[in-house]
């Protein structure tokens, strides 16, 4: 059994299946072998076999909660499978319908705006951090396949490996966008406490007056880090939020906001913020921006938060709307075990693009203004070769279906002046996420935009009645929407601790907002249910305490939140925890589902666990009092 578990946790699923089966040949009613073989079949997409095995396990031992949770996941996956089949039928039906291929102009009440990355020209900072001449193309050229059928690298077609310092390149981009119905670009703007980066393309668009294509900007307010995702602690250049910085930022942006080509919503300049929840005093910042805009004759701003890690009503932060940003917020099961992995160092995740579409179609926007967003595909292998996230089974037809559905929904939900849909992205080549033509699909995804805008409503097949994933959504909400939930559910009943053994988990936190949702969620997901969670915030300035308050609401165990100062948050709280058992862990690390269940009952000062689990390889440190 131990060898089988290790094989499964190391993604050697065929080996794990054979080992579990060998146990069952000797012990047909072995609960752990039945349960875990069911999980393996689930990972392989063999859902009927998975359900039968887990049901047998529950018959043997009906009292193990994780087996019931896995059965729910398997049934939810079967719902996804049925919805996927129906989606494919409807996309095929749409594909066979008449398309108007050639049109001199596209006029639509819905404005499609594509996010635009400017990192296609060298700058001194990137030369220093990544090597001379670095641009996004440097990453793109390095991508290699991780599994059989993996479409890497992504190679540009007619525009080539361009340099955005060229006015001709920018003009050709605008011509393509206009030809296929893209209303405008949303340029990322990079501002770090007075320092601008990658500003040249937009500056030249402003000073030259060309191309004559509408645009807006999104402040990409993440730290720049070695890991390309803003979460790594190796910060190359970081943010420093203050009132003075808010004033300086908006003042340098005034010429951009006042340009006649600038995109407006209800007559107001549209300004996006990529990660609003990183800003400690977001409402105060919004007030500063609005005051400065009014004083300089721009009138009211239309402020929009991008839904990356932000999931609140924007009005509470002084903002007007949110825009979705797939694949952020996506949750479904991984396909890793179904892939023929060719890279032995691969630790990434493979998902089904069709499931992203299904989830988006099923989603109901909140009571506040939400701009829908679609993506042509996603694969950030070029940036994170061994730890990438890949969506497979995308196609221009499926993208067209998704976009058309969002267009129709937008027409029903929003008034004329606010009918915007975003696309992630125009040219995120390093993330395999681009409308620009490539060597595989040519102009296919651009044509999909045009077709979606031109199709009359009657050409859209009936929407899939997507009940799929509801059960999984409830489970994944319980466990912080982690796509690896089934891996978290290893819980052989024989080693479960007595439920009377109360454990106090003390988590010191200081400016760990990007990690808290997963870290705290992993505590809630423990198989040992007798837990109290004590979180000690060290006076964080990144919104950690507000996020902790949100996570505490509806938690499945008692949660105590306290604010103290350096240097001894744990010492401050340790005496207040329940004395039966105490455990300390780091806020920046998630823990495995049985860490608490396996906690040794001994007086020794420290115990170390390092165990590979799916996409995690963790070193979790505990102290026992």
XYZ file of C-alpha atoms in Angstrom:
625
model
C 0.000 0.000 0.000
C 2.788 2.434 0.843
C 4.452 1.796 -2.508
C 1.129 2.349 -4.271
C 0.518 5.622 -2.442
C 4.012 6.843 -3.281
C 3.529 5.934 -6.951
C 0.200 7.753 -7.049
C 1.575 10.838 -5.364
C 4.466 10.841 -7.849
C 2.007 10.725 -10.795
C 2.961 7.141 -11.722
C -0.695 6.233 -11.900
C -0.410 3.060 -13.981
C 2.069 1.650 -11.474
C -0.176 2.729 -8.603
C -3.207 1.053 -10.180
C -1.329 -2.219 -10.581
C -0.128 -2.127 -6.974
C -3.601 -1.387 -5.594
C -5.016 -4.201 -7.703
C -2.402 -6.603 -6.361
C -3.534 -5.753 -2.827
C -7.166 -6.353 -3.800
C -6.278 -9.716 -5.332
C -5.205 -10.790 -1.846
C -7.697 -8.718 0.176
C -10.826 -7.953 -1.901
C -12.326 -5.841 0.895
C -9.272 -3.706 1.661
C -10.804 -0.268 2.156
C -7.685 1.750 1.344
C -6.943 -0.189 -1.838
C -10.537 0.129 -3.053
C -10.676 3.826 -2.206
C -7.335 4.774 -3.719
C -7.784 2.649 -6.836
C -11.059 4.518 -7.301
C -9.158 7.801 -7.079
C -6.650 6.530 -9.669
C -9.478 5.600 -12.045
C -10.943 9.066 -11.473
C -7.619 10.665 -12.377
C -7.498 8.575 -15.539
C -10.998 9.682 -16.523
C -12.429 6.179 -16.068
C -15.408 7.475 -14.154
C -17.801 4.461 -14.050
C -14.988 2.240 -12.735
C -14.000 4.934 -10.241
C -17.544 5.214 -8.911
C -17.908 1.452 -8.529
C -14.646 1.151 -6.586
C -15.357 4.028 -4.208
C -18.890 2.737 -3.583
C -17.407 -0.640 -2.669
C -14.997 1.101 -0.310
C -17.871 2.929 1.377
C -19.723 -0.361 1.770
C -16.674 -1.774 3.556
C -16.259 1.290 5.790
C -19.101 3.815 5.549
C -17.657 6.144 8.185
C -14.776 7.698 6.216
C -15.732 11.212 5.142
C -13.043 11.483 2.468
C -14.470 8.511 0.571
C -17.880 10.176 0.481
C -16.228 13.413 -0.693
C -14.442 11.559 -3.469
C -17.671 9.877 -4.528
C -19.237 13.320 -4.833
C -16.285 14.463 -6.937
C -16.590 11.459 -9.227
C -20.301 12.080 -9.735
C -19.573 15.751 -10.399
C -16.965 14.749 -12.983
C -19.604 12.614 -14.690
C -21.800 15.708 -14.870
C -18.897 17.613 -16.445
C -18.492 14.802 -18.964
C -22.155 14.938 -19.964
C -22.079 18.717 -20.275
C -18.914 18.490 -22.368
C -20.580 16.107 -24.808
C -23.550 18.426 -25.172
C -21.279 21.441 -25.601
C -19.390 19.701 -28.414
C -22.666 18.876 -30.179
C -23.803 22.486 -30.002
C -20.460 23.836 -31.214
C -20.649 21.472 -34.173
C -24.205 22.634 -34.873
C -23.035 26.243 -34.804
C -20.085 25.432 -37.063
C -22.347 24.076 -39.780
C -24.562 27.170 -39.766
C -24.094 29.906 -42.338
C -21.265 32.324 -41.691
C -20.814 35.709 -43.263
C -17.105 35.487 -44.009
C -16.416 38.790 -45.748
C -17.725 42.107 -44.523
C -16.408 45.617 -45.162
C -17.021 46.758 -41.603
C -18.236 45.351 -38.329
C -20.622 47.467 -36.330
C -21.724 46.171 -32.966
C -23.338 47.496 -29.838
C -20.926 45.267 -27.891
C -17.325 46.467 -27.693
C -14.684 43.735 -27.599
C -11.479 44.879 -25.885
C -8.298 42.781 -25.885
C -5.650 42.950 -23.164
C -2.329 44.032 -24.692
C 1.158 43.169 -23.390
C 3.883 45.723 -24.289
C 6.898 43.528 -23.385
C 8.154 43.116 -26.952
C 11.038 45.558 -26.886
C 14.208 45.574 -24.782
C 14.552 47.778 -21.706
C 17.611 48.251 -19.445
C 15.875 46.681 -16.444
C 15.111 43.443 -18.283
C 18.638 43.409 -19.687
C 19.920 43.545 -16.124
C 17.508 40.966 -14.693
C 17.253 38.478 -17.558
C 20.145 39.151 -19.931
C 20.925 41.516 -22.799
C 18.161 41.918 -25.370
C 15.500 40.137 -23.335
C 11.888 40.489 -24.516
C 8.837 38.242 -24.220
C 10.032 36.483 -27.368
C 13.062 35.211 -25.427
C 10.727 33.083 -23.324
C 8.468 32.109 -26.209
C 11.299 30.594 -28.242
C 12.346 28.372 -25.313
C 9.053 26.517 -24.840
C 9.184 22.756 -25.484
C 6.442 20.105 -25.148
C 5.853 18.468 -21.760
C 3.604 15.678 -23.027
C 2.567 13.987 -26.249
C 0.452 16.391 -28.300
C 1.554 19.452 -26.313
C 1.516 22.375 -28.730
C 4.780 24.106 -27.908
C 6.341 26.416 -28.861
C 3.753 28.962 -29.988
C 5.166 30.565 -33.124
C 3.835 33.840 -34.573
C 2.720 33.841 -38.196
C 2.332 36.978 -40.328
C 3.489 39.526 -37.737
C 6.607 37.520 -36.879
C 8.783 38.100 -33.816
C 8.064 41.804 -33.871
C 9.542 44.765 -32.004
C 6.960 47.197 -30.591
C 9.310 50.126 -31.119
C 8.230 49.881 -34.763
C 5.313 52.131 -35.737
C 4.674 49.839 -38.705
C 4.161 46.853 -36.395
C 1.726 48.782 -34.228
C -0.187 49.895 -37.326
C -0.442 46.317 -38.621
C -1.722 45.146 -35.239
C -4.399 47.835 -35.247
C -5.408 46.994 -38.823
C -5.840 43.330 -37.919
C -7.808 44.159 -34.795
C -10.122 46.529 -36.665
C -10.620 44.081 -39.551
C -11.878 41.370 -37.202
C -14.044 43.468 -34.906
C -11.747 44.215 -31.964
C -12.888 47.601 -30.688
C -9.631 48.420 -28.926
C -6.684 47.390 -26.791
C -6.279 47.501 -23.026
C -2.588 48.250 -22.522
C -0.894 47.072 -19.362
C 0.854 49.983 -17.694
C 3.646 49.396 -15.184
C 4.228 51.881 -12.371
C 6.398 51.241 -9.311
C 6.438 54.211 -6.936
C 7.407 56.715 -9.617
C 9.219 54.266 -11.904
C 7.590 53.403 -15.253
C 8.510 50.291 -17.238
C 7.656 49.163 -20.791
C 6.058 52.551 -21.425
C 7.507 53.228 -24.873
C 4.846 51.631 -27.143
C 1.942 53.493 -25.526
C 3.948 56.723 -25.273
C 4.596 56.591 -29.011
C 0.935 55.846 -29.720
C 0.107 59.009 -27.768
C 2.705 61.320 -29.293
C 2.227 60.135 -32.882
C -1.571 60.011 -32.820
C -1.457 56.657 -34.593
C -2.805 54.084 -34.929
C -6.343 55.388 -34.714
C -7.614 52.510 -32.589
C -9.381 53.025 -29.244
C -7.484 52.007 -26.124
C -7.577 52.031 -22.329
C -5.057 51.014 -19.674
C -4.825 48.491 -16.866
C -2.395 49.158 -14.047
C -0.533 45.860 -13.605
C 0.226 46.487 -9.944
C 1.903 43.184 -9.090
C 5.482 43.039 -7.932
C 7.884 41.859 -10.606
C 9.490 38.650 -9.394
C 11.759 35.894 -10.607
C 8.808 33.523 -10.933
C 6.693 35.608 -13.345
C 3.539 35.445 -11.210
C 4.018 38.180 -8.608
C 4.018 35.658 -5.739
C 7.692 34.813 -5.416
C 9.611 36.495 -2.619
C 12.568 37.246 -4.943
C 11.264 40.694 -5.888
C 12.913 42.494 -8.799
C 10.890 45.676 -8.374
C 8.005 46.124 -5.965
C 5.078 48.352 -5.128
C 4.942 50.924 -2.337
C 1.408 52.212 -1.934
C 0.873 55.661 -0.426
C -1.272 58.764 -0.916
C 1.639 60.555 -2.558
C 2.174 57.646 -4.921
C -1.544 57.530 -5.798
C -1.412 61.206 -6.712
C 1.755 60.831 -8.764
C 0.370 57.811 -10.602
C -2.856 59.442 -11.730
C -1.163 62.708 -12.678
C 1.294 61.019 -15.020
C -1.657 59.140 -16.537
C -3.782 62.233 -17.239
C -2.538 62.709 -20.849
C -3.452 59.083 -21.568
C -6.933 59.380 -20.064
C -7.569 62.598 -21.976
C -6.639 61.238 -25.405
C -9.614 61.377 -27.832
C -9.112 57.670 -28.631
C -9.378 56.667 -24.976
C -12.215 54.212 -24.228
C -15.032 55.559 -22.079
C -17.919 53.900 -20.270
C -21.017 56.035 -19.846
C -18.829 58.909 -21.018
C -16.202 58.300 -18.308
C -12.553 57.253 -18.911
C -12.141 53.543 -18.144
C -9.227 52.653 -15.838
C -8.515 49.086 -14.715
C -6.481 47.783 -11.772
C -5.092 44.259 -12.064
C -4.959 43.291 -8.378
C -7.024 45.676 -6.311
C -6.843 43.531 -3.185
C -3.091 44.161 -2.936
C -3.710 47.863 -2.283
C -4.148 48.512 1.470
C -6.196 51.726 1.153
C -7.975 51.126 -2.136
C -10.933 53.420 -1.432
C -8.651 56.287 -0.430
C -6.649 55.733 -3.605
C -9.837 55.794 -5.694
C -10.865 59.055 -4.014
C -7.491 60.608 -4.894
C -7.763 59.489 -8.510
C -11.290 60.805 -8.893
C -10.430 64.156 -7.322
C -7.393 64.629 -9.563
C -9.366 63.686 -12.683
C -12.111 66.180 -11.859
C -9.631 68.949 -11.059
C -7.903 68.447 -14.409
C -11.097 68.530 -16.455
C -11.547 64.823 -17.166
C -14.757 64.483 -15.169
C -15.601 61.233 -13.429
C -13.489 58.117 -13.904
C -14.933 54.656 -14.478
C -12.835 52.396 -12.248
C -12.779 48.665 -12.831
C -11.130 45.908 -10.753
C -9.828 42.859 -12.578
C -11.070 39.620 -11.049
C -7.760 37.903 -10.448
C -7.692 37.526 -6.680
C -10.420 40.128 -6.090
C -13.899 38.690 -5.456
C -15.861 41.460 -3.727
C -18.409 44.127 -4.541
C -16.236 46.847 -6.128
C -18.345 49.672 -4.712
C -16.987 48.910 -1.237
C -13.571 49.930 -2.571
C -14.742 52.985 -4.486
C -14.785 51.166 -7.840
C -17.566 50.899 -10.406
C -17.223 47.417 -11.897
C -15.179 44.246 -12.190
C -13.890 42.438 -15.254
C -13.356 38.703 -15.284
C -9.929 37.345 -16.135
C -9.894 33.672 -17.139
C -8.354 31.338 -16.315
C -8.348 32.999 -12.853
C -11.196 31.564 -10.795
C -11.352 28.357 -12.813
C -11.884 25.133 -10.876
C -12.181 21.621 -12.273
C -10.244 18.401 -12.118
C -6.853 17.958 -13.772
C -6.072 15.731 -16.742
C -2.436 15.060 -15.845
C -2.899 11.332 -15.382
C -4.458 11.072 -18.841
C -1.437 12.665 -20.544
C 1.644 10.862 -21.828
C 4.167 12.984 -19.945
C 7.507 13.283 -21.742
C 9.205 15.739 -19.382
C 10.324 13.892 -16.219
C 10.526 17.229 -14.368
C 6.949 18.243 -15.189
C 5.063 19.428 -12.100
C 2.419 21.517 -13.835
C -1.310 21.109 -14.383
C -3.290 20.174 -17.490
C -6.932 21.235 -17.755
C -9.741 20.923 -20.269
C -10.565 24.188 -22.073
C -14.111 22.925 -22.592
C -14.581 22.850 -18.829
C -13.534 26.503 -18.664
C -16.236 27.330 -21.213
C -18.832 25.268 -19.346
C -18.022 26.984 -16.072
C -18.172 30.440 -17.630
C -21.545 29.767 -19.256
C -22.921 28.506 -15.957
C -21.726 31.501 -13.974
C -24.192 34.165 -12.903
C -22.635 37.624 -12.469
C -23.270 39.431 -9.200
C -25.570 42.362 -8.541
C -22.815 44.814 -9.499
C -21.564 45.517 -13.028
C -19.420 42.641 -14.282
C -17.751 42.633 -17.676
C -17.377 39.116 -19.024
C -14.038 37.932 -20.372
C -13.011 35.048 -22.621
C -9.658 33.567 -23.605
C -8.658 31.850 -26.863
C -6.493 29.327 -24.990
C -3.884 29.228 -22.230
C -0.443 27.652 -21.885
C 2.301 29.414 -19.923
C 4.957 26.780 -20.614
C 7.220 29.429 -22.138
C 7.394 31.186 -18.777
C 7.292 28.165 -16.475
C 8.458 25.095 -18.365
C 8.220 22.528 -15.562
C 5.463 24.193 -13.503
C 3.149 25.488 -16.208
C -0.638 25.455 -16.481
C -1.949 24.149 -19.799
C -5.483 24.116 -21.221
C -5.966 21.584 -24.003
C -8.833 21.030 -26.505
C -9.328 24.661 -27.440
C -10.393 25.538 -30.978
C -11.528 28.657 -32.858
C -15.040 27.172 -33.127
C -15.322 26.611 -29.384
C -13.912 30.073 -28.690
C -16.490 31.554 -31.075
C -19.316 29.729 -29.305
C -18.141 31.016 -25.917
C -17.717 34.601 -27.104
C -21.094 34.609 -28.865
C -22.790 33.406 -25.679
C -21.083 36.189 -23.703
C -22.154 38.764 -26.300
C -25.776 37.678 -26.035
C -25.638 37.686 -22.247
C -24.056 41.143 -22.242
C -26.849 42.473 -24.458
C -29.434 41.150 -22.028
C -27.709 42.367 -18.865
C -26.100 45.720 -19.585
C -27.277 49.013 -21.120
C -25.757 50.291 -24.348
C -22.951 52.380 -22.862
C -21.654 49.521 -20.740
C -21.646 46.624 -23.169
C -18.008 45.606 -22.957
C -16.424 42.171 -23.295
C -12.725 41.579 -22.697
C -10.436 39.028 -24.286
C -7.389 37.676 -22.504
C -5.412 38.430 -24.626
C -4.255 40.048 -27.860
C -0.600 39.041 -27.550
C 0.270 37.094 -24.394
C 2.574 34.772 -26.325
C 4.494 33.686 -23.227
C 1.207 32.417 -21.781
C 0.002 30.833 -25.016
C -2.921 33.228 -24.928
C -3.164 35.326 -28.091
C -5.561 36.393 -30.812
C -2.645 37.323 -33.051
C -2.128 34.765 -35.843
C 0.131 31.796 -35.177
C 1.472 28.989 -37.356
C -1.128 26.454 -36.175
C -4.420 28.345 -36.334
C -3.518 31.284 -38.548
C -6.207 33.929 -38.193
C -8.673 31.386 -36.808
C -9.240 33.005 -33.421
C -9.525 36.472 -34.960
C -12.117 35.149 -37.399
C -13.972 33.666 -34.434
C -14.315 37.149 -32.925
C -15.740 38.536 -36.144
C -18.131 35.599 -36.577
C -19.353 35.855 -32.993
C -20.123 39.551 -33.457
C -21.910 39.001 -36.772
C -24.043 36.005 -35.874
C -27.695 36.845 -35.215
C -29.167 35.605 -31.982
C -31.155 32.890 -33.683
C -27.925 31.264 -34.887
C -26.865 30.431 -31.349
C -27.964 26.929 -30.332
C -29.820 26.649 -27.034
C -27.466 27.142 -24.130
C -26.381 23.971 -22.399
C -28.441 23.568 -19.197
C -25.245 23.570 -17.202
C -25.982 21.978 -13.897
C -22.597 20.347 -14.326
C -20.116 20.980 -11.616
C -22.559 22.232 -8.997
C -21.647 19.417 -6.633
C -17.962 19.876 -7.371
C -18.317 23.613 -6.878
C -19.694 23.111 -3.388
C -16.884 20.723 -2.536
C -14.224 22.925 -4.022
C -15.578 25.925 -2.176
C -15.171 23.963 1.041
C -11.586 23.210 0.136
C -10.666 26.622 -1.350
C -11.493 25.490 -4.872
C -8.324 23.469 -5.214
C -8.234 21.425 -8.446
C -6.228 18.719 -6.655
C -8.899 18.018 -4.056
C -8.952 14.297 -4.727
C -5.249 14.152 -3.837
C -6.015 15.890 -0.571
C -8.344 13.104 0.415
C -5.901 10.352 1.406
C -7.417 9.237 4.690
C -7.068 5.539 5.549
C -9.486 4.992 8.414
C -7.066 2.795 10.320
C -4.808 5.711 11.213
C -7.416 8.384 11.924
C -6.900 9.997 15.337
C -9.530 10.120 18.006
C -11.873 12.991 17.308
C -11.551 14.141 20.900
C -7.931 15.175 20.319
C -8.357 18.897 19.808
C -5.567 20.576 17.844
C -4.810 24.300 17.957
C -3.189 25.425 14.702
C -1.390 28.757 15.157
C -0.539 30.613 11.939
C 1.650 33.734 12.147
C 1.017 35.978 9.127
C 2.710 39.093 7.832
C 2.011 40.414 4.312
C 1.193 36.945 3.015
C -2.076 37.849 1.264
C -1.217 35.996 -1.986
C -0.744 32.746 -0.044
C -3.398 32.928 2.650
C -6.372 31.515 0.744
C -4.567 28.277 -0.045
C -2.708 28.051 3.265
C -5.790 28.604 5.434
C -7.893 26.451 3.129
C -5.489 23.571 3.645
C -6.087 23.809 7.396
C -9.850 23.670 6.823
C -9.327 20.606 4.599
C -7.662 18.494 7.303
C -9.108 15.021 7.761
C -8.811 15.530 11.520
C -11.854 17.663 12.215
C -11.248 18.661 15.857
C -9.280 21.809 15.030
C -9.244 25.381 16.192
C -7.392 27.891 14.014
C -5.633 30.905 15.543
C -4.261 33.381 13.019
C -1.927 36.085 14.284
C -1.545 39.018 11.911
C 1.644 41.025 12.411
C 0.075 44.306 11.336
C 0.092 43.422 7.635
C -0.228 46.242 5.117
C -1.299 44.145 2.121
C -4.921 43.440 3.078
C -4.106 40.147 4.819
C -6.354 40.822 7.807
C -9.332 41.697 5.604
C -8.811 38.495 3.621
C -8.513 36.490 6.827
C -11.791 37.961 8.040
C -13.446 36.854 4.798
C -12.007 33.340 5.093
C -13.119 33.051 8.712
C -16.763 33.639 7.796
C -18.426 30.262 7.496
C -15.273 28.324 8.391
C -15.729 24.704 9.437
C -13.741 25.175 12.642
C -13.392 27.908 15.292
C -11.182 30.757 14.081
C -9.510 33.388 16.271
C -7.976 36.442 14.583
C -5.618 38.740 16.452
C -3.364 41.629 15.456
C -0.025 42.053 17.194
C 3.340 43.521 16.335
C 6.767 42.084 15.741
C 8.690 40.237 17.129
C 6.619 37.618 18.937
C 3.172 36.941 17.424
C 3.249 33.270 18.292
C 4.392 33.907 21.832
C 1.513 36.354 22.248
C -1.123 33.848 21.173
C 0.377 30.536 22.267
C -0.901 30.722 25.861
C -4.481 31.375 24.671
C -4.715 28.228 22.570
C -6.367 25.107 23.892
C -3.705 23.166 25.803
C -4.519 19.657 24.543
C -2.254 20.014 21.533
C -0.667 22.905 19.700
C 0.745 23.152 16.212
C 2.525 25.980 14.444
C 2.756 26.438 10.686
C 3.784 29.067 8.167
C 1.188 31.250 6.458
C 2.925 30.962 3.080
C 2.665 27.161 2.862
C -0.365 24.878 2.391
C -0.386 21.660 4.382
C -1.261 18.140 3.385
C -4.680 16.798 4.409
C -3.384 14.414 7.051
C -0.663 16.587 8.589
C -2.742 17.132 11.703
C -3.927 13.527 11.730
C -0.295 12.378 11.626
C 0.977 14.865 14.199
C 3.102 12.825 16.605
C 1.969 12.833 20.223
C 5.384 13.456 21.721
C 7.156 16.159 23.708
C 10.003 16.498 21.212
C 10.499 20.101 20.059
C 10.166 19.733 16.284
C 9.011 17.334 13.617
C 9.638 17.693 9.889
C 7.467 16.378 7.086
C 8.487 16.651 3.463
C 6.198 14.857 1.064
C 5.473 15.342 -2.656
C 1.766 15.712 -3.380
C 0.596 16.574 -6.864
C 1.758 20.070 -7.658
C 3.206 20.660 -4.193
C 6.520 19.602 -2.734
C 6.329 20.963 0.774
C 8.474 21.235 3.837
C 6.051 21.881 6.706
C 7.458 22.641 10.126
C 5.484 21.965 13.294
C 6.258 22.652 16.917
C 4.589 20.588 19.616
C 4.078 21.929 23.114
